[in-house]
CSV table of C-alpha atoms in Angstrom, one decimal:
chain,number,residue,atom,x,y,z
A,187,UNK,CA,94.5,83.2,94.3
A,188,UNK,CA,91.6,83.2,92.6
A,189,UNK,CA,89.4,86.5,90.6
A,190,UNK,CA,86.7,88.4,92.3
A,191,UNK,CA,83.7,90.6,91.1
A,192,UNK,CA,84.6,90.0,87.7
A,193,UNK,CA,81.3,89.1,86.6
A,194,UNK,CA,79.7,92.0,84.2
A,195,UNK,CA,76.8,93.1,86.6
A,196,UNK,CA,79.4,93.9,89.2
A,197,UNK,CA,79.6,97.2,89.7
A,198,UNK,CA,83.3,97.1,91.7
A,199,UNK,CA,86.2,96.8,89.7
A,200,UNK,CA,88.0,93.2,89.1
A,201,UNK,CA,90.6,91.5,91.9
A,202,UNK,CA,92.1,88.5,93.4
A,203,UNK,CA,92.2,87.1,96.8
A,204,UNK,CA,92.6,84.3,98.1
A,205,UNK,CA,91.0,81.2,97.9
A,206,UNK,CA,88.7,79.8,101.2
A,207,UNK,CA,90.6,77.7,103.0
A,208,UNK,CA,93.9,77.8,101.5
A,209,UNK,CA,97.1,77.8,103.6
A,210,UNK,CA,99.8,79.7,101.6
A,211,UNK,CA,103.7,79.0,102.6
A,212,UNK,CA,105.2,81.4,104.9
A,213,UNK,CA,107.4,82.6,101.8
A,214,UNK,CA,104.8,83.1,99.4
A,215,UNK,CA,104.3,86.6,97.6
A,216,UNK,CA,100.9,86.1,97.3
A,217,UNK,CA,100.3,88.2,100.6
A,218,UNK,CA,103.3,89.4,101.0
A,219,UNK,CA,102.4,93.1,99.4
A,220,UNK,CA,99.0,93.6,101.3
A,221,UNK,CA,101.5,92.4,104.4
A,222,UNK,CA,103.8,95.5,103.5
A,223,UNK,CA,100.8,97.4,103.5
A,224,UNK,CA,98.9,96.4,106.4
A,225,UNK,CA,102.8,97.5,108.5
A,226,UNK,CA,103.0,101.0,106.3
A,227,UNK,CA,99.8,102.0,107.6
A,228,UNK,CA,100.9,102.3,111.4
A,229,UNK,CA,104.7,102.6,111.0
A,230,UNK,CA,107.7,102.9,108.6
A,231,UNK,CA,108.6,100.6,106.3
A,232,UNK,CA,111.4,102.5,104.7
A,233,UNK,CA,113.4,99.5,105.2
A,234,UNK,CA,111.6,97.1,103.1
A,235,UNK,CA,110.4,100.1,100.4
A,236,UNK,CA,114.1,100.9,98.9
A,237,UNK,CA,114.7,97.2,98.3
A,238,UNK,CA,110.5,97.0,96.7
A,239,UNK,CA,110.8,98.1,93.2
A,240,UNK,CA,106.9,98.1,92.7
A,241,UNK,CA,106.0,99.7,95.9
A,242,UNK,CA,107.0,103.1,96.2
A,243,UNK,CA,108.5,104.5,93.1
A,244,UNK,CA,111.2,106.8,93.0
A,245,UNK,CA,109.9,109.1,90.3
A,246,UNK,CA,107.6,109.9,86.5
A,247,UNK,CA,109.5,109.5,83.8
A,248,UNK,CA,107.1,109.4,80.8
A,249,UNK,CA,107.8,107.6,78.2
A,250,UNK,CA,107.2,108.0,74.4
A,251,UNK,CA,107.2,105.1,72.0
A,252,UNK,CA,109.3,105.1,68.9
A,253,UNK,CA,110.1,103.0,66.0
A,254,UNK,CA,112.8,100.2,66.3
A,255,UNK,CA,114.6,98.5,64.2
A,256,UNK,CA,114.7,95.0,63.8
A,257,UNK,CA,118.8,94.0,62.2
A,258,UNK,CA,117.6,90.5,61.8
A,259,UNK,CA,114.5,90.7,59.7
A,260,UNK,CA,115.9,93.7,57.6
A,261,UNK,CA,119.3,91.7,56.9
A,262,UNK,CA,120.8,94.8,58.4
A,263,UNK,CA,119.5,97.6,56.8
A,264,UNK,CA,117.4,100.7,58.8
A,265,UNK,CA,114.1,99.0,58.6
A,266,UNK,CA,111.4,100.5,61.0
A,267,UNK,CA,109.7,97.6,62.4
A,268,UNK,CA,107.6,97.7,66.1
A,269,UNK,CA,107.7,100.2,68.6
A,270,UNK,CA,108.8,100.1,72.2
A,271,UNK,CA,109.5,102.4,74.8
A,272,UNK,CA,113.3,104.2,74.4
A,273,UNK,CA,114.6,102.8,76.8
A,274,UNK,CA,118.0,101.4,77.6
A,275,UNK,CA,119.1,98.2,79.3
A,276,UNK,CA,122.1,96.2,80.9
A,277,UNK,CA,123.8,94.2,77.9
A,278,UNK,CA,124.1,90.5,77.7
A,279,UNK,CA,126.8,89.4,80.2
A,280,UNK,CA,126.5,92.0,82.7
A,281,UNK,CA,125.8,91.0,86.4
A,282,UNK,CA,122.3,91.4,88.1
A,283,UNK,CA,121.7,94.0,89.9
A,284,UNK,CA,119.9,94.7,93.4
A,285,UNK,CA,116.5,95.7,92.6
A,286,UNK,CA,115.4,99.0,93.9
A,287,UNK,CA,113.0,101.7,93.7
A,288,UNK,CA,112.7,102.7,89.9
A,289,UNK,CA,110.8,105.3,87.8
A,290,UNK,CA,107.2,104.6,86.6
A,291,UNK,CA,105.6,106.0,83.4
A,292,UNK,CA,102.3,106.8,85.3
A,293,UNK,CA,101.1,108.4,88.6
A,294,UNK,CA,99.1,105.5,89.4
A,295,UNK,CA,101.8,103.2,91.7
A,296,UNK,CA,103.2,106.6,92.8
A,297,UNK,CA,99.3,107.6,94.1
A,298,UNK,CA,99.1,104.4,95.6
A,299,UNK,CA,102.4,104.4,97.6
A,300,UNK,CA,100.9,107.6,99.0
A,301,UNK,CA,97.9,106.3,100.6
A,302,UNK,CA,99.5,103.2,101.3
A,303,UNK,CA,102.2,104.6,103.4
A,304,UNK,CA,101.8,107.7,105.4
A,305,UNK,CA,104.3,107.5,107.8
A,306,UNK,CA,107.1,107.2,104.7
A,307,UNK,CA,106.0,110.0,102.8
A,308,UNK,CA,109.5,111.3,103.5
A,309,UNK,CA,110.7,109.4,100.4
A,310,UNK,CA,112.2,110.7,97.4
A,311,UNK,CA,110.3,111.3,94.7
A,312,UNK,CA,111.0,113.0,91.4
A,313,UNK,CA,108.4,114.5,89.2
A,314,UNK,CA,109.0,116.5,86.4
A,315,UNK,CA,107.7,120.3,86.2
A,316,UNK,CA,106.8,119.6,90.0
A,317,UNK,CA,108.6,121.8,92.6
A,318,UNK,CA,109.6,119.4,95.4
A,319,UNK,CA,112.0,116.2,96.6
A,320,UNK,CA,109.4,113.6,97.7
A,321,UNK,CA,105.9,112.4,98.5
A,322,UNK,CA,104.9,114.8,101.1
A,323,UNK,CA,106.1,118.0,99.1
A,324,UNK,CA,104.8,116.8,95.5
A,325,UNK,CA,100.9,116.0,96.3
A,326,UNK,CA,98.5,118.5,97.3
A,327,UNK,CA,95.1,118.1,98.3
A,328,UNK,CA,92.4,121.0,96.5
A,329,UNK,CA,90.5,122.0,99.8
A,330,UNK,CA,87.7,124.4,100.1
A,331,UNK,CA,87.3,127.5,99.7
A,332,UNK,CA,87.4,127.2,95.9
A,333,UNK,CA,91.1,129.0,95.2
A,334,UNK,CA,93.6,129.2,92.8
A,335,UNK,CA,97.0,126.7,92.7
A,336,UNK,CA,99.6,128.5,91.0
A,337,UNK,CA,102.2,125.6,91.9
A,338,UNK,CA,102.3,122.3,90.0
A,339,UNK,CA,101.4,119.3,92.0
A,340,UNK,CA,100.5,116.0,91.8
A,341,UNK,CA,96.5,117.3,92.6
A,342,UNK,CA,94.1,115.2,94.8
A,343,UNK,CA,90.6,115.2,96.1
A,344,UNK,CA,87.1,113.2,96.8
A,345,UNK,CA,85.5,112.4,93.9
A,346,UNK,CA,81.7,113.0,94.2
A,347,UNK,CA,79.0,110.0,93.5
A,348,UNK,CA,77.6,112.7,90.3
A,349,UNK,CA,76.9,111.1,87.2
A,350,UNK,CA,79.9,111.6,85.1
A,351,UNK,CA,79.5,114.0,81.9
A,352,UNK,CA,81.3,113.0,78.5
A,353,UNK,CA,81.0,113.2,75.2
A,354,UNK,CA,83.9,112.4,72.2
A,355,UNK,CA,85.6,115.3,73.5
A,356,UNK,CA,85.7,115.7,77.0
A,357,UNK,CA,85.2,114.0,80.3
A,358,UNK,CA,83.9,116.2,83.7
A,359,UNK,CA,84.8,114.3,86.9
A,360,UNK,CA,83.1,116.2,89.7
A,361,UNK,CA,85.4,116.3,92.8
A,362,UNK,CA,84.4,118.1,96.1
A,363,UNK,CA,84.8,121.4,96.9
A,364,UNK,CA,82.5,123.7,99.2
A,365,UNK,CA,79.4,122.8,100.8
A,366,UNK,CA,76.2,124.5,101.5
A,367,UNK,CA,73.3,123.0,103.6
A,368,UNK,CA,74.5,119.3,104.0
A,369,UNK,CA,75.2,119.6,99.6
A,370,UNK,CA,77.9,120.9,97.4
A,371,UNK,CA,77.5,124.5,96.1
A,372,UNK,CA,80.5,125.0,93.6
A,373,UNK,CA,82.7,122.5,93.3
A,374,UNK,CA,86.4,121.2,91.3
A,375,UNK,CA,86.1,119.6,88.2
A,376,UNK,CA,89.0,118.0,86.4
A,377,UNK,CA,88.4,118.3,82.7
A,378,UNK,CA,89.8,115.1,80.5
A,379,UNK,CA,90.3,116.6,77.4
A,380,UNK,CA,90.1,113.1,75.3
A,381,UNK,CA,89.8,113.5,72.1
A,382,UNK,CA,92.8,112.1,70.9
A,383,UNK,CA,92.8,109.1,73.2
A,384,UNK,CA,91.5,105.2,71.9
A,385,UNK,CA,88.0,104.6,72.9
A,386,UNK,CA,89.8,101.8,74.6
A,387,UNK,CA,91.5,104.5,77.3
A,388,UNK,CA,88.6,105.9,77.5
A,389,UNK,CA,86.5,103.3,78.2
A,390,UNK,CA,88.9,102.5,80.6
A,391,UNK,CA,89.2,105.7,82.5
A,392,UNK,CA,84.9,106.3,82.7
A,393,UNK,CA,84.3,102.7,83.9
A,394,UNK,CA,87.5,102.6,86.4
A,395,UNK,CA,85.7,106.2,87.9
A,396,UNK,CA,82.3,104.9,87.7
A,397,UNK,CA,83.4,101.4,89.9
A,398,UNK,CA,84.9,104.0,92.7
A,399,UNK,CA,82.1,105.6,93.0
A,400,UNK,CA,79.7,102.3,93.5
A,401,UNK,CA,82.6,101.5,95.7
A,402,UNK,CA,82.9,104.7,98.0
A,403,UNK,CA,78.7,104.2,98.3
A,404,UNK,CA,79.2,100.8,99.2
A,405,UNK,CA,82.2,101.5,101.8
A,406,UNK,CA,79.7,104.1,103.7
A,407,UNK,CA,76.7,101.9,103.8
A,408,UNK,CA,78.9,99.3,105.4
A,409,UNK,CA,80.2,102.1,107.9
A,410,UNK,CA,83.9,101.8,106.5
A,411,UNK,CA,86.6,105.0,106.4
A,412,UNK,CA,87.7,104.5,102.6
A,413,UNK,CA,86.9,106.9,99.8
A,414,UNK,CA,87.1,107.5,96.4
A,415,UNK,CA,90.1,109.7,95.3
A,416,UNK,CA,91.2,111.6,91.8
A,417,UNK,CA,95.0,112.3,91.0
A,418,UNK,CA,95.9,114.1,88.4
A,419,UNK,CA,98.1,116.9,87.4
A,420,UNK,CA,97.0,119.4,84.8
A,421,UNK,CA,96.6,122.8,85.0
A,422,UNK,CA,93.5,125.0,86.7
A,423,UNK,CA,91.8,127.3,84.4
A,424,UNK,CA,93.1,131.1,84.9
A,425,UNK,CA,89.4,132.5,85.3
A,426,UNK,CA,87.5,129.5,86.7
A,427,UNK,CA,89.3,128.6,89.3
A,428,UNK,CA,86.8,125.2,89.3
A,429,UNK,CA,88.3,124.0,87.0
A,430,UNK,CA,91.8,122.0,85.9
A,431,UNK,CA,92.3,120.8,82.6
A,432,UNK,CA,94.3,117.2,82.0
A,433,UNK,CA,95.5,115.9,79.0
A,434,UNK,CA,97.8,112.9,79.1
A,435,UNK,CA,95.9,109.6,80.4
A,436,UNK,CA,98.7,108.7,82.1
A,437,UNK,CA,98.5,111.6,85.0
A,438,UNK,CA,94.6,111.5,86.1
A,439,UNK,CA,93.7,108.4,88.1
A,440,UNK,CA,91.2,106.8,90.6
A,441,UNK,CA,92.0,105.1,94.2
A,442,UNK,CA,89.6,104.0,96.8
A,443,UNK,CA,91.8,104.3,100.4
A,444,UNK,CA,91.6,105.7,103.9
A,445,UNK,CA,94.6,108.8,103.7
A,446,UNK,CA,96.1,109.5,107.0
A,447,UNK,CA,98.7,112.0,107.7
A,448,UNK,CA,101.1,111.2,110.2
């Protein structure tokens, strides 16, 4: 494999693929996923997904890091030393397991199993504060007319090629909404309220929105289906229903992807 548009003047987000010419080994992983995919897009796959840790996760389960301690350098004593998520795992000795489908600590590899595989949206999928049992029940696209969503969801829509507004405390992402004339009259916004994050996550967040958007342009000049999506969950403000508020950098995210709905 080798890394693509990784130069700083590209405007689409890093990758690999494969190298020209290369012949990979029938057994290789290397195209193995994007082999997954290419089958999930026009039937199941259920059969290779509950055996595919990585591929469509079984649930959120966000994690907070907390102090450790580390017996060795403290010669025994309750020392603090590096964090780590609080998590638990098998002790020394124990057998390996079978992987399976596991818990992630964002929405991103959840957002991307949907997309990825419409006609197994009948998976489980457990997200906390969300009424529902798997992928079909948990996401929800915002359509037009604007309205109000009382019910948490895992939230969706087309994110819109407007310049993105920001400042040290808050980031607008303009999604789509109703349109007027060939142009959009009101639509969503997701509000990032940010002030708390690392300029690193934030950097992070603007640029990853900013390389969909040159990407969704660059899909429709070449004629392509793909678009530009936002996840998140967060809450819609109570008087403008426009609006939905999201805190946690963890549950707002950007895909480009085709959705179908079988």
């Amino acid at each position: 494999m080798q890394p693509a548009a990784w130069e700083k003047d590209k405007k689409v987000r890093a990758y690999f693929k494969k190298k020209r010419h290369t012949k990979h080994l029938p057994d290789c992983d290397a195209d193995a996923e994007n082999a997954v995919v290419r089958q999930g897009q026009k039937k199941s796959v259920r059969h290779i997904l509950d055996s595919a840790p990585g591929l469509s996760p079984s649930g959120l389960k966000l994690i907070d890091k907390r102090p450790t301690i580390d017996l060795d350098l403290t010669g025994g004593a309750s020392k603090p030393s590096s964090t780590r998520p609080a998590s638990s795992s098998p002790s020394e000795g124990n057998a390996p397991t079978r992987e399976s489908r596991r818990q992630v600590n964002s929405i991103r590899q959840i957002c991307r199993a949907f997309i990825r595989f419409p006609h197994d949206r009948d998976m489980s999928l457990s997200v906390p504060g969300v009424a529902g049992h798997n992928y079909m029940t948990i996401f929800k696209k915002i359509k037009p007319p604007i309205q109000p969503y009382p019910d948490a969801k895992i939230f969706y829509a087309q994110l819109l090629w407007q310049r993105l507004s920001y400042d040290d405390e808050m980031l607008i992402i303009p999604l789509s909404g109703e349109w007027e004339g060939g142009k959009p009259s009101r639509i969503y916004q997701t509000h990032i309220e940010w002030a708390h994050w690392s300029k690193a996550k934030r950097t992070v967040l603007r640029k990853e929105l900013e390389a969909a958007q040159a990407e969704a342009k660059e899909a429709k000049d070449k004629g392509q289906q793909d678009k530009a999506w936002v996840f998140f969950m967060g809450e819609q403000d109570v008087d403008n229903q426009e609006i939905f508020y999201v805190i946690d950098y963890r549950l707002i995210c950007s895909i480009m992807g085709y959705i179908t709905y079988s």
